[in-house]
PDB file of C-alpha atoms in Angstrom:
ATOM      1  CA  MET A   1     -11.303  29.779 -43.034  1.00 47.00           C
ATOM      2  CA  THR A   2     -12.673  28.774 -46.453  1.00 50.00           C
ATOM      3  CA  GLY A   3     -14.722  30.416 -48.782  1.00 48.00           C
ATOM      4  CA  GLU A   4     -14.571  34.354 -49.322  1.00 50.00           C
ATOM      5  CA  GLY A   5     -18.356  34.846 -50.031  1.00 49.00           C
ATOM      6  CA  LYS A   6     -19.224  32.921 -46.736  1.00 49.00           C
ATOM      7  CA  GLN A   7     -18.001  35.559 -44.056  1.00 50.00           C
ATOM      8  CA  GLY A   8     -21.169  34.841 -41.689  1.00 48.00           C
ATOM      9  CA  ALA A   9     -21.083  31.393 -41.903  1.00 46.00           C
ATOM     10  CA  ALA A  10     -17.063  30.881 -41.169  1.00 42.00           C
ATOM     11  CA  VAL A  11     -17.595  29.670 -37.719  1.00 47.00           C
ATOM     12  CA  ILE A  12     -20.592  27.726 -38.288  1.00 50.00           C
ATOM     13  CA  ASP A  13     -18.501  25.939 -41.116  1.00 48.00           C
ATOM     14  CA  GLU A  14     -15.864  25.260 -38.588  1.00 63.00           C
ATOM     15  CA  ARG A  15     -17.977  23.977 -35.918  1.00 74.00           C
ATOM     16  CA  PRO A  16     -21.048  22.291 -36.672  1.00 82.00           C
ATOM     17  CA  TRP A  17     -21.460  20.180 -33.350  1.00 83.00           C
ATOM     18  CA  TYR A  18     -21.228  23.386 -31.261  1.00 84.00           C
ATOM     19  CA  VAL A  19     -24.134  24.756 -33.474  1.00 86.00           C
ATOM     20  CA  ALA A  20     -26.094  21.615 -33.086  1.00 90.00           C
ATOM     21  CA  ASN A  21     -25.678  21.496 -29.386  1.00 89.00           C
ATOM     22  CA  GLU A  22     -26.699  25.311 -28.707  1.00 89.00           C
ATOM     23  CA  LEU A  23     -29.674  24.676 -30.669  1.00 92.00           C
ATOM     24  CA  LEU A  24     -30.291  21.365 -28.570  1.00 94.00           C
ATOM     25  CA  ALA A  25     -29.483  23.614 -25.369  1.00 92.00           C
ATOM     26  CA  LEU A  26     -32.246  26.139 -26.520  1.00 93.00           C
ATOM     27  CA  LEU A  27     -34.679  23.415 -27.200  1.00 95.00           C
ATOM     28  CA  ILE A  28     -34.276  22.008 -23.835  1.00 95.00           C
ATOM     29  CA  GLU A  29     -34.859  25.223 -22.178  1.00 94.00           C
ATOM     30  CA  LEU A  30     -38.048  25.493 -24.109  1.00 96.00           C
ATOM     31  CA  LEU A  31     -39.026  21.877 -23.024  1.00 96.00           C
ATOM     32  CA  ALA A  32     -38.226  22.737 -19.326  1.00 96.00           C
ATOM     33  CA  LEU A  33     -40.516  25.594 -19.161  1.00 96.00           C
ATOM     34  CA  GLY A  34     -42.983  23.944 -21.071  1.00 96.00           C
ATOM     35  CA  LEU A  35     -42.693  20.509 -18.423  1.00 96.00           C
ATOM     36  CA  LEU A  36     -42.632  22.930 -15.446  1.00 95.00           C
ATOM     37  CA  CYS A  37     -46.059  24.660 -16.769  1.00 95.00           C
ATOM     38  CA  TRP A  38     -47.413  21.353 -17.274  1.00 95.00           C
ATOM     39  CA  TRP A  39     -46.750  20.471 -14.133  1.00 94.00           C
ATOM     40  CA  GLY A  40     -48.028  23.308 -12.169  1.00 92.00           C
ATOM     41  CA  PHE A  41     -51.585  22.993 -13.912  1.00 92.00           C
ATOM     42  CA  ALA A  42     -51.533  19.282 -13.392  1.00 92.00           C
ATOM     43  CA  THR A  43     -50.517  19.559  -9.335  1.00 88.00           C
ATOM     44  CA  GLY A  44     -53.009  22.680  -8.328  1.00 74.00           C
ATOM     45  CA  ASP A  45     -56.037  21.478  -6.594  1.00 78.00           C
ATOM     46  CA  ASN A  46     -58.405  23.815  -7.606  1.00 84.00           C
ATOM     47  CA  ALA A  47     -58.592  25.759 -10.683  1.00 85.00           C
ATOM     48  CA  GLY A  48     -56.726  29.260  -9.463  1.00 87.00           C
ATOM     49  CA  PHE A  49     -53.666  27.270  -7.457  1.00 89.00           C
ATOM     50  CA  GLY A  50     -53.215  25.359 -10.927  1.00 88.00           C
ATOM     51  CA  VAL A  51     -53.028  28.387 -12.776  1.00 91.00           C
ATOM     52  CA  LEU A  52     -50.603  30.042 -10.256  1.00 91.00           C
ATOM     53  CA  LEU A  53     -48.218  27.370 -10.541  1.00 91.00           C
ATOM     54  CA  GLY A  54     -48.964  26.480 -14.247  1.00 91.00           C
ATOM     55  CA  LEU A  55     -48.476  30.396 -14.875  1.00 94.00           C
ATOM     56  CA  GLY A  56     -45.971  31.303 -12.251  1.00 93.00           C
ATOM     57  CA  THR A  57     -43.328  28.392 -12.092  1.00 94.00           C
ATOM     58  CA  PRO A  58     -42.033  28.855 -15.716  1.00 95.00           C
ATOM     59  CA  ALA A  59     -42.240  32.498 -15.232  1.00 96.00           C
ATOM     60  CA  ALA A  60     -40.110  32.195 -12.056  1.00 95.00           C
ATOM     61  CA  ALA A  61     -37.452  29.675 -13.605  1.00 95.00           C
ATOM     62  CA  ALA A  62     -37.272  31.850 -16.938  1.00 95.00           C
ATOM     63  CA  ALA A  63     -36.626  35.401 -14.763  1.00 94.00           C
ATOM     64  CA  LEU A  64     -33.870  33.002 -12.870  1.00 94.00           C
ATOM     65  CA  TRP A  65     -32.439  32.121 -16.106  1.00 92.00           C
ATOM     66  CA  TRP A  66     -32.725  35.421 -17.385  1.00 93.00           C
ATOM     67  CA  LEU A  67     -30.530  36.866 -14.268  1.00 93.00           C
ATOM     68  CA  PHE A  68     -28.181  34.454 -13.927  1.00 92.00           C
ATOM     69  CA  ALA A  69     -27.720  31.724 -16.833  1.00 89.00           C
ATOM     70  CA  ALA A  70     -28.992  33.514 -19.990  1.00 87.00           C
ATOM     71  CA  PRO A  71     -25.818  34.186 -22.271  1.00 84.00           C
ATOM     72  CA  ARG A  72     -26.163  37.866 -21.901  1.00 87.00           C
ATOM     73  CA  ALA A  73     -27.298  37.709 -18.201  1.00 87.00           C
ATOM     74  CA  ARG A  74     -27.900  40.318 -16.199  1.00 89.00           C
ATOM     75  CA  PHE A  75     -25.753  39.061 -13.473  1.00 90.00           C
ATOM     76  CA  ARG A  76     -23.089  36.734 -14.451  1.00 86.00           C
ATOM     77  CA  PRO A  77     -21.846  34.510 -11.788  1.00 90.00           C
ATOM     78  CA  ALA A  78     -18.822  32.353 -11.693  1.00 89.00           C
ATOM     79  CA  LEU A  79     -19.234  28.871 -13.351  1.00 86.00           C
ATOM     80  CA  PRO A  80     -20.320  26.971 -10.342  1.00 88.00           C
ATOM     81  CA  GLY A  81     -23.020  29.578  -9.844  1.00 90.00           C
ATOM     82  CA  VAL A  82     -24.179  29.276 -13.744  1.00 89.00           C
ATOM     83  CA  LEU A  83     -24.173  25.572 -13.073  1.00 90.00           C
ATOM     84  CA  LEU A  84     -26.283  25.574 -10.017  1.00 92.00           C
ATOM     85  CA  VAL A  85     -28.726  27.876 -12.008  1.00 92.00           C
ATOM     86  CA  LYS A  86     -28.934  25.492 -14.872  1.00 92.00           C
ATOM     87  CA  ALA A  87     -29.484  22.524 -12.531  1.00 91.00           C
ATOM     88  CA  LEU A  88     -32.397  24.400 -10.580  1.00 93.00           C
ATOM     89  CA  VAL A  89     -34.292  25.230 -14.048  1.00 94.00           C
ATOM     90  CA  LEU A  90     -33.286  22.384 -16.425  1.00 94.00           C
ATOM     91  CA  GLY A  91     -33.065  19.827 -13.781  1.00 94.00           C
ATOM     92  CA  GLY A  92     -36.547  20.981 -12.440  1.00 94.00           C
ATOM     93  CA  GLY A  93     -38.241  20.524 -16.195  1.00 95.00           C
ATOM     94  CA  ALA A  94     -37.355  16.573 -15.338  1.00 96.00           C
ATOM     95  CA  VAL A  95     -38.526  16.805 -11.791  1.00 95.00           C
ATOM     96  CA  ALA A  96     -41.716  18.189 -13.268  1.00 96.00           C
ATOM     97  CA  LEU A  97     -41.887  15.533 -15.735  1.00 96.00           C
ATOM     98  CA  TYR A  98     -41.541  12.810 -13.221  1.00 96.00           C
ATOM     99  CA  GLY A  99     -44.222  14.730 -11.129  1.00 94.00           C
ATOM    100  CA  VAL A 100     -46.762  14.114 -13.655  1.00 95.00           C
ATOM    101  CA  GLY A 101     -46.183  10.380 -13.990  1.00 94.00           C
ATOM    102  CA  HIS A 102     -43.597   9.618 -16.735  1.00 95.00           C
ATOM    103  CA  PRO A 103     -40.254   8.320 -14.478  1.00 95.00           C
ATOM    104  CA  VAL A 104     -38.683   7.161 -17.475  1.00 97.00           C
ATOM    105  CA  ALA A 105     -38.782  10.038 -19.926  1.00 96.00           C
ATOM    106  CA  ALA A 106     -37.918  12.141 -16.883  1.00 96.00           C
ATOM    107  CA  VAL A 107     -34.692  10.228 -16.418  1.00 97.00           C
ATOM    108  CA  VAL A 108     -34.172  10.664 -20.650  1.00 96.00           C
ATOM    109  CA  VAL A 109     -34.693  14.268 -20.164  1.00 96.00           C
ATOM    110  CA  ALA A 110     -31.998  14.748 -17.442  1.00 95.00           C
ATOM    111  CA  VAL A 111     -29.205  12.230 -18.793  1.00 96.00           C
ATOM    112  CA  VAL A 112     -29.673  14.478 -22.283  1.00 95.00           C
ATOM    113  CA  THR A 113     -29.710  17.992 -20.449  1.00 94.00           C
ATOM    114  CA  ALA A 114     -26.648  16.554 -18.266  1.00 94.00           C
ATOM    115  CA  ALA A 115     -24.694  15.628 -21.510  1.00 94.00           C
ATOM    116  CA  ASN A 116     -25.938  18.625 -23.159  1.00 93.00           C
ATOM    117  CA  ILE A 117     -24.644  21.088 -20.251  1.00 91.00           C
ATOM    118  CA  THR A 118     -21.576  18.947 -20.615  1.00 90.00           C
ATOM    119  CA  VAL A 119     -20.797  19.124 -24.118  1.00 89.00           C
ATOM    120  CA  ALA A 120     -21.762  22.821 -24.207  1.00 86.00           C
ATOM    121  CA  GLU A 121     -19.096  23.726 -21.406  1.00 83.00           C
ATOM    122  CA  ALA A 122     -16.235  21.982 -23.300  1.00 82.00           C
ATOM    123  CA  PHE A 123     -17.235  23.458 -26.387  1.00 81.00           C
ATOM    124  CA  ARG A 124     -17.089  27.132 -24.531  1.00 78.00           C
ATOM    125  CA  ARG A 125     -13.488  26.068 -23.282  1.00 74.00           C
ATOM    126  CA  SER A 126     -11.869  25.478 -26.535  1.00 72.00           C
ATOM    127  CA  PRO A 127     -12.168  28.246 -29.235  1.00 64.00           C
ATOM    128  CA  PRO A 128     -12.775  27.458 -32.808  1.00 63.00           C
ATOM    129  CA  GLY A 129     -10.089  25.977 -35.002  1.00 60.00           C
ATOM    130  CA  GLY A 130      -8.280  24.868 -31.481  1.00 55.00           C
ATOM    131  CA  ASP A 131      -5.022  25.951 -32.254  1.00 51.00           C
ATOM    132  CA  ARG A 132      -5.958  29.862 -32.974  1.00 48.00           C
ATOM    133  CA  GLU A 133      -4.155  32.487 -30.707  1.00 46.00           C
ATOM    134  CA  PRO A 134      -6.040  34.247 -28.302  1.00 47.00           C
ATOM    135  CA  ALA A 135      -8.150  37.299 -29.459  1.00 47.00           C
ATOM    136  CA  GLY A 136      -5.983  39.622 -27.959  1.00 45.00           C
ATOM    137  CA  ARG A 137      -3.307  39.233 -30.362  1.00 45.00           C
ATOM    138  CA  ALA A 138      -5.502  39.100 -33.306  1.00 47.00           C
ATOM    139  CA  VAL A 139      -4.940  41.489 -36.208  1.00 45.00           C
ATOM    140  CA  ARG A 140      -7.705  42.975 -38.136  1.00 48.00           C
ATOM    141  CA  ILE A 141      -6.851  43.882 -41.702  1.00 48.00           C
ATOM    142  CA  THR A 142      -9.316  45.991 -43.576  1.00 48.00           C
ATOM    143  CA  VAL A 143     -10.043  46.355 -47.253  1.00 52.00           C
ATOM    144  CA  SER A 144      -7.729  49.344 -47.289  1.00 51.00           C
ATOM    145  CA  GLY A 145      -4.964  47.547 -45.977  1.00 49.00           C
ATOM    146  CA  ALA A 146      -4.905  49.396 -42.732  1.00 49.00           C
ATOM    147  CA  ARG A 147      -4.420  47.409 -39.656  1.00 51.00           C
ATOM    148  CA  ARG A 148      -5.659  47.526 -36.017  1.00 52.00           C
ATOM    149  CA  PRO A 149      -5.587  45.353 -33.023  1.00 50.00           C
ATOM    150  CA  LEU A 150      -8.785  43.350 -32.371  1.00 49.00           C
ATOM    151  CA  VAL A 151     -10.072  43.968 -29.043  1.00 50.00           C
ATOM    152  CA  GLY A 152     -12.485  41.248 -28.030  1.00 49.00           C
ATOM    153  CA  THR A 153     -15.449  40.775 -29.988  1.00 48.00           C
ATOM    154  CA  GLU A 154     -17.013  43.211 -32.090  1.00 48.00           C
ATOM    155  CA  PRO A 155     -20.543  42.715 -33.300  1.00 52.00           C
ATOM    156  CA  GLY A 156     -21.529  43.802 -36.729  1.00 52.00           C
ATOM    157  CA  ASN A 157     -18.539  42.635 -38.841  1.00 49.00           C
ATOM    158  CA  ASN A 158     -19.420  42.842 -42.681  1.00 49.00           C
ATOM    159  CA  ALA A 159     -17.725  41.369 -45.752  1.00 47.00           C
ATOM    160  CA  SER A 160     -15.436  44.162 -46.083  1.00 46.00           C
ATOM    161  CA  THR A 161     -13.488  43.251 -42.887  1.00 48.00           C
ATOM    162  CA  ARG A 162     -11.925  39.922 -41.806  1.00 48.00           C
ATOM    163  CA  ASP A 163     -10.236  38.768 -38.640  1.00 50.00           C
ATOM    164  CA  TRP A 164      -6.775  36.953 -39.121  1.00 45.00           C
ATOM    165  CA  THR A 165      -5.157  35.510 -36.151  1.00 46.00           C
TER     166      THR A 165
END
């Protein structure tokens, strides 16, 4: 890694497209919730039903996402299950946009969403640096020089420690 003083930004420097794609994923997720809300308010025949759909549909989608598709999901199914939840929530946003009368924009949202999910899964399968060894074989060297095996990802690393592979 380059730059001794940039401990927190090291991964960002190695994979800027990963960070950009993750930011796009966040924007797509928020857009899907907003589109579901818009659809719900626009679809309701009366005020009560519109409020129920306008608030209930995105709330149900957010709960589904939190339970199964979020990075720290309560229950983490296998990849096909996660992709199914993403298709339901994010695809639901595109369908909602179609439902409020914007078919071209709905197709654009659907294509961007599909590309984002595909790129995100490709990035998640390839580690930063490409040719690095698995994390189980990494060694952490502290400032004092003591060596200990690195087990998994440990949050809270500071400038006094550095991961070497």
